[in-house]
Amino acid sequence: RIVWERAKTLGKDFRIHNLILPWSSNPQKWEKPPIGFMKVNMDAVVFNNKSGFGVIIRDCDGFVCGGCVGYKGDLPSTKWVEIDTLVEGISMARSFNFDHVIFESDCTSIVNRLCKYHVDITILGHRIIEIRGMIDLFAEAEVRWISHDKNKVVDKLCSMAMKNSCNLSFELEYPSDIHQLVILDSF
């Protein structure tokens, strides 16, 4: 029993999912940021050498302030697509002149690299250091891992970009299908 409790704790701590054991899924919703903060959620998907990405920015009341979806081809790996998506989110937040921002992604490896960016000497690590410098320009900013269940809107935006091979940026006025995704994620 003690071993099992320790294994469960480690699994939660490191977000390890054992595919052999049944997974009890508790539907999770997006959480509002603290008052005065903006939350930038990002995701990317790669399929058949094509990629789609999605970024959405919401305030502490859950209102959408802006976002974008995009479609690209022939990128080297999922990690690079996730990094490009993060840069897109940072650029959007800077263009709105937000000072207090929380960036959320369900890409564990990128979030971990951003939190430990001094020890990575690879090409990817060099890019991470550049991105960390961009993040440090905000008055207050944080990068967080978010479970896929809490990142549903941008996941759907990625699918929309891939399905329609489209690029779209939006601010306060945005398509009704995106509005529906945000509403469904709020309840």
mmCIF file of C-alpha atoms in Angstrom:
data_model
loop_
_atom_site.group_PDB
_atom_site.id
_atom_site.type_symbol
_atom_site.label_atom_id
_atom_site.label_comp_id
_atom_site.label_asym_id
_atom_site.label_seq_id
_atom_site.Cartn_x
_atom_site.Cartn_y
_atom_site.Cartn_z
ATOM 1 C CA ARG A 1 0.000 0.000 0.000
ATOM 2 C CA ILE A 2 2.818 2.415 0.855
ATOM 3 C CA VAL A 3 4.525 1.672 -2.458
ATOM 4 C CA TRP A 4 1.258 2.258 -4.328
ATOM 5 C CA GLU A 5 0.669 5.621 -2.581
ATOM 6 C CA ARG A 6 4.213 6.695 -3.417
ATOM 7 C CA ALA A 7 3.751 5.645 -7.057
ATOM 8 C CA LYS A 8 0.480 7.593 -7.261
ATOM 9 C CA THR A 9 2.183 10.666 -5.837
ATOM 10 C CA LEU A 10 5.065 10.379 -8.293
ATOM 11 C CA GLY A 11 2.617 9.900 -11.149
ATOM 12 C CA LYS A 12 0.794 13.089 -10.223
ATOM 13 C CA ASP A 13 3.989 15.031 -9.583
ATOM 14 C CA PHE A 14 5.506 14.149 -12.939
ATOM 15 C CA ARG A 15 2.224 13.889 -14.833
ATOM 16 C CA ILE A 16 2.877 10.299 -15.796
ATOM 17 C CA HIS A 17 -0.104 8.488 -17.268
ATOM 18 C CA ASN A 18 -0.014 4.718 -17.169
ATOM 19 C CA LEU A 19 -1.899 3.598 -20.275
ATOM 20 C CA ILE A 20 -2.448 0.093 -18.881
ATOM 21 C CA LEU A 21 -4.490 1.284 -15.913
ATOM 22 C CA PRO A 22 -7.927 2.746 -16.621
ATOM 23 C CA TRP A 23 -7.888 6.519 -16.690
ATOM 24 C CA SER A 24 -10.707 8.194 -14.782
ATOM 25 C CA SER A 25 -11.240 11.446 -16.574
ATOM 26 C CA ASN A 26 -12.692 14.293 -14.571
ATOM 27 C CA PRO A 27 -13.602 16.975 -17.098
ATOM 28 C CA GLN A 28 -11.627 20.089 -16.270
ATOM 29 C CA LYS A 29 -12.323 23.648 -17.320
ATOM 30 C CA TRP A 30 -10.116 26.588 -18.078
ATOM 31 C CA GLU A 31 -9.385 28.654 -14.970
ATOM 32 C CA LYS A 32 -9.444 32.449 -14.861
ATOM 33 C CA PRO A 33 -6.192 34.254 -14.072
ATOM 34 C CA PRO A 34 -5.857 36.413 -10.956
ATOM 35 C CA ILE A 35 -7.244 39.958 -11.128
ATOM 36 C CA GLY A 36 -4.970 42.194 -13.177
ATOM 37 C CA PHE A 37 -3.479 39.324 -15.178
ATOM 38 C CA MET A 38 -4.074 38.146 -18.713
ATOM 39 C CA LYS A 39 -3.858 34.480 -19.577
ATOM 40 C CA VAL A 40 -2.400 33.375 -22.900
ATOM 41 C CA ASN A 41 -3.214 29.767 -23.790
ATOM 42 C CA MET A 42 -1.324 28.139 -26.642
ATOM 43 C CA ASP A 43 -1.273 24.815 -28.423
ATOM 44 C CA ALA A 44 0.074 23.302 -31.617
ATOM 45 C CA VAL A 45 -0.533 20.135 -33.573
ATOM 46 C CA VAL A 46 1.532 18.386 -36.240
ATOM 47 C CA PHE A 47 0.052 15.894 -38.689
ATOM 48 C CA ASN A 48 1.391 14.709 -42.068
ATOM 49 C CA ASN A 49 4.239 17.259 -42.025
ATOM 50 C CA LYS A 50 1.759 20.106 -41.622
ATOM 51 C CA SER A 51 1.139 22.060 -38.459
ATOM 52 C CA GLY A 52 -1.614 24.109 -36.946
ATOM 53 C CA PHE A 53 -1.421 26.385 -33.948
ATOM 54 C CA GLY A 54 -3.787 28.326 -31.765
ATOM 55 C CA VAL A 55 -3.400 31.175 -29.290
ATOM 56 C CA ILE A 56 -6.130 32.795 -27.211
ATOM 57 C CA ILE A 57 -5.806 35.621 -24.693
ATOM 58 C CA ARG A 58 -8.399 36.046 -21.941
ATOM 59 C CA ASP A 59 -8.667 38.427 -19.014
ATOM 60 C CA CYS A 60 -9.500 37.789 -15.357
ATOM 61 C CA ASP A 61 -13.224 37.722 -16.194
ATOM 62 C CA GLY A 62 -12.744 35.153 -18.951
ATOM 63 C CA PHE A 63 -13.396 37.606 -21.786
ATOM 64 C CA VAL A 64 -11.451 37.039 -24.989
ATOM 65 C CA CYS A 65 -9.130 39.940 -25.796
ATOM 66 C CA GLY A 66 -7.572 38.388 -28.870
ATOM 67 C CA GLY A 67 -6.019 35.369 -30.434
ATOM 68 C CA CYS A 68 -4.920 33.725 -33.617
ATOM 69 C CA VAL A 69 -4.906 30.457 -35.496
ATOM 70 C CA GLY A 70 -2.392 29.453 -38.074
ATOM 71 C CA TYR A 71 -1.443 26.772 -40.533
ATOM 72 C CA LYS A 72 2.127 26.049 -41.610
ATOM 73 C CA GLY A 73 3.902 23.357 -43.510
ATOM 74 C CA ASP A 74 7.174 21.495 -43.206
ATOM 75 C CA LEU A 75 8.392 22.350 -39.725
ATOM 76 C CA PRO A 76 11.135 20.159 -38.268
ATOM 77 C CA SER A 77 9.382 18.848 -35.154
ATOM 78 C CA THR A 78 6.506 19.279 -32.763
ATOM 79 C CA LYS A 79 8.794 21.051 -30.283
ATOM 80 C CA TRP A 80 9.685 23.707 -32.845
ATOM 81 C CA VAL A 81 6.013 24.213 -33.693
ATOM 82 C CA GLU A 82 5.229 24.604 -29.976
ATOM 83 C CA ILE A 83 8.075 27.125 -29.654
ATOM 84 C CA ASP A 84 6.811 29.123 -32.652
ATOM 85 C CA THR A 85 3.350 29.115 -31.070
ATOM 86 C CA LEU A 86 4.770 30.410 -27.795
ATOM 87 C CA VAL A 87 6.559 33.223 -29.647
ATOM 88 C CA GLU A 88 3.267 34.060 -31.379
ATOM 89 C CA GLY A 89 1.532 34.254 -27.978
ATOM 90 C CA ILE A 90 4.280 36.442 -26.514
ATOM 91 C CA SER A 91 4.167 38.754 -29.542
ATOM 92 C CA MET A 92 0.391 39.106 -29.279
ATOM 93 C CA ALA A 93 0.571 39.895 -25.559
ATOM 94 C CA ARG A 94 3.285 42.512 -26.236
ATOM 95 C CA SER A 95 1.226 44.073 -29.045
ATOM 96 C CA PHE A 96 -1.661 44.574 -26.586
ATOM 97 C CA ASN A 97 0.783 46.130 -24.076
ATOM 98 C CA PHE A 98 -0.140 43.697 -21.311
ATOM 99 C CA ASP A 99 2.197 43.836 -18.318
ATOM 100 C CA HIS A 100 0.998 40.925 -16.171
ATOM 101 C CA VAL A 101 0.697 37.726 -18.170
ATOM 102 C CA ILE A 102 0.434 33.999 -17.535
ATOM 103 C CA PHE A 103 1.412 31.814 -20.490
ATOM 104 C CA GLU A 104 -0.026 28.296 -20.482
ATOM 105 C CA SER A 105 0.849 25.359 -22.699
ATOM 106 C CA ASP A 106 0.218 21.636 -22.495
ATOM 107 C CA CYS A 107 3.676 20.921 -23.942
ATOM 108 C CA THR A 108 5.544 19.660 -20.882
ATOM 109 C CA SER A 109 8.984 19.621 -22.496
ATOM 110 C CA ILE A 110 8.826 23.277 -23.582
ATOM 111 C CA VAL A 111 7.480 24.465 -20.220
ATOM 112 C CA ASN A 112 10.202 22.510 -18.404
ATOM 113 C CA ARG A 113 12.892 23.895 -20.701
ATOM 114 C CA LEU A 114 11.654 27.443 -20.078
ATOM 115 C CA CYS A 115 11.844 26.901 -16.321
ATOM 116 C CA LYS A 116 15.390 25.447 -16.543
ATOM 117 C CA TYR A 117 16.702 27.462 -19.454
ATOM 118 C CA HIS A 118 20.246 28.017 -18.134
ATOM 119 C CA VAL A 119 21.334 24.390 -18.502
ATOM 120 C CA ASP A 120 20.387 23.637 -22.127
ATOM 121 C CA ILE A 121 23.228 24.155 -24.637
ATOM 122 C CA THR A 122 21.434 22.788 -27.712
ATOM 123 C CA ILE A 123 20.080 24.856 -30.614
ATOM 124 C CA LEU A 124 16.655 24.488 -29.061
ATOM 125 C CA GLY A 125 18.126 25.642 -25.742
ATOM 126 C CA HIS A 126 19.546 28.763 -27.389
ATOM 127 C CA ARG A 127 16.091 29.591 -28.738
ATOM 128 C CA ILE A 128 14.600 28.981 -25.277
ATOM 129 C CA ILE A 129 17.044 31.534 -23.808
ATOM 130 C CA GLU A 130 15.918 34.080 -26.441
ATOM 131 C CA ILE A 131 12.273 33.399 -25.598
ATOM 132 C CA ARG A 132 12.987 33.702 -21.866
ATOM 133 C CA GLY A 133 14.434 37.142 -22.628
ATOM 134 C CA MET A 134 11.191 38.084 -24.405
ATOM 135 C CA ILE A 135 9.156 36.897 -21.415
ATOM 136 C CA ASP A 136 11.347 38.847 -18.991
ATOM 137 C CA LEU A 137 10.319 42.102 -20.739
ATOM 138 C CA PHE A 138 6.892 41.849 -19.094
ATOM 139 C CA ALA A 139 6.468 43.470 -15.657
ATOM 140 C CA GLU A 140 5.330 40.092 -14.368
ATOM 141 C CA ALA A 141 5.071 36.905 -16.396
ATOM 142 C CA GLU A 142 4.916 33.212 -15.724
ATOM 143 C CA VAL A 143 4.956 30.111 -17.909
ATOM 144 C CA ARG A 144 2.842 27.211 -16.698
ATOM 145 C CA TRP A 145 2.038 23.710 -17.787
ATOM 146 C CA ILE A 146 -1.687 23.131 -18.207
ATOM 147 C CA SER A 147 -3.440 19.832 -18.715
ATOM 148 C CA HIS A 148 -4.855 19.147 -22.147
ATOM 149 C CA ASP A 149 -8.371 19.175 -20.643
ATOM 150 C CA LYS A 150 -7.925 22.792 -19.578
ATOM 151 C CA ASN A 151 -6.549 23.806 -22.968
ATOM 152 C CA LYS A 152 -9.504 22.699 -25.105
ATOM 153 C CA VAL A 153 -10.227 25.991 -26.870
ATOM 154 C CA VAL A 154 -6.782 26.328 -28.425
ATOM 155 C CA ASP A 155 -6.744 22.612 -29.210
ATOM 156 C CA LYS A 156 -9.920 23.135 -31.242
ATOM 157 C CA LEU A 157 -8.381 26.239 -32.833
ATOM 158 C CA CYS A 158 -5.451 24.077 -33.977
ATOM 159 C CA SER A 159 -7.859 21.580 -35.503
ATOM 160 C CA MET A 160 -9.739 24.399 -37.225
ATOM 161 C CA ALA A 161 -6.495 25.775 -38.687
ATOM 162 C CA MET A 162 -5.495 22.340 -39.976
ATOM 163 C CA LYS A 163 -8.926 21.515 -41.369
ATOM 164 C CA ASN A 164 -9.330 24.832 -43.191
ATOM 165 C CA SER A 165 -5.632 25.496 -43.953
ATOM 166 C CA CYS A 166 -6.181 29.004 -42.644
ATOM 167 C CA ASN A 167 -4.482 31.823 -40.783
ATOM 168 C CA LEU A 168 -6.577 34.232 -38.736
ATOM 169 C CA SER A 169 -5.879 36.874 -36.102
ATOM 170 C CA PHE A 170 -8.704 38.345 -34.053
ATOM 171 C CA GLU A 171 -9.300 40.798 -31.247
ATOM 172 C CA LEU A 172 -12.577 41.536 -29.438
ATOM 173 C CA GLU A 173 -14.671 40.586 -32.458
ATOM 174 C CA TYR A 174 -14.137 37.028 -33.572
ATOM 175 C CA PRO A 175 -15.997 34.281 -35.461
ATOM 176 C CA SER A 176 -19.038 32.703 -33.829
ATOM 177 C CA ASP A 177 -17.515 29.200 -33.899
ATOM 178 C CA ILE A 178 -14.652 30.454 -31.704
ATOM 179 C CA HIS A 179 -17.200 32.161 -29.439
ATOM 180 C CA GLN A 180 -19.031 28.848 -29.034
ATOM 181 C CA LEU A 181 -15.786 27.114 -28.012
ATOM 182 C CA VAL A 182 -15.106 29.770 -25.370
ATOM 183 C CA ILE A 183 -18.666 29.555 -24.014
ATOM 184 C CA LEU A 184 -18.511 25.750 -23.768
ATOM 185 C CA ASP A 185 -15.185 25.997 -21.943
ATOM 186 C CA SER A 186 -16.653 28.407 -19.377
ATOM 187 C CA PHE A 187 -19.319 26.094 -17.971
#
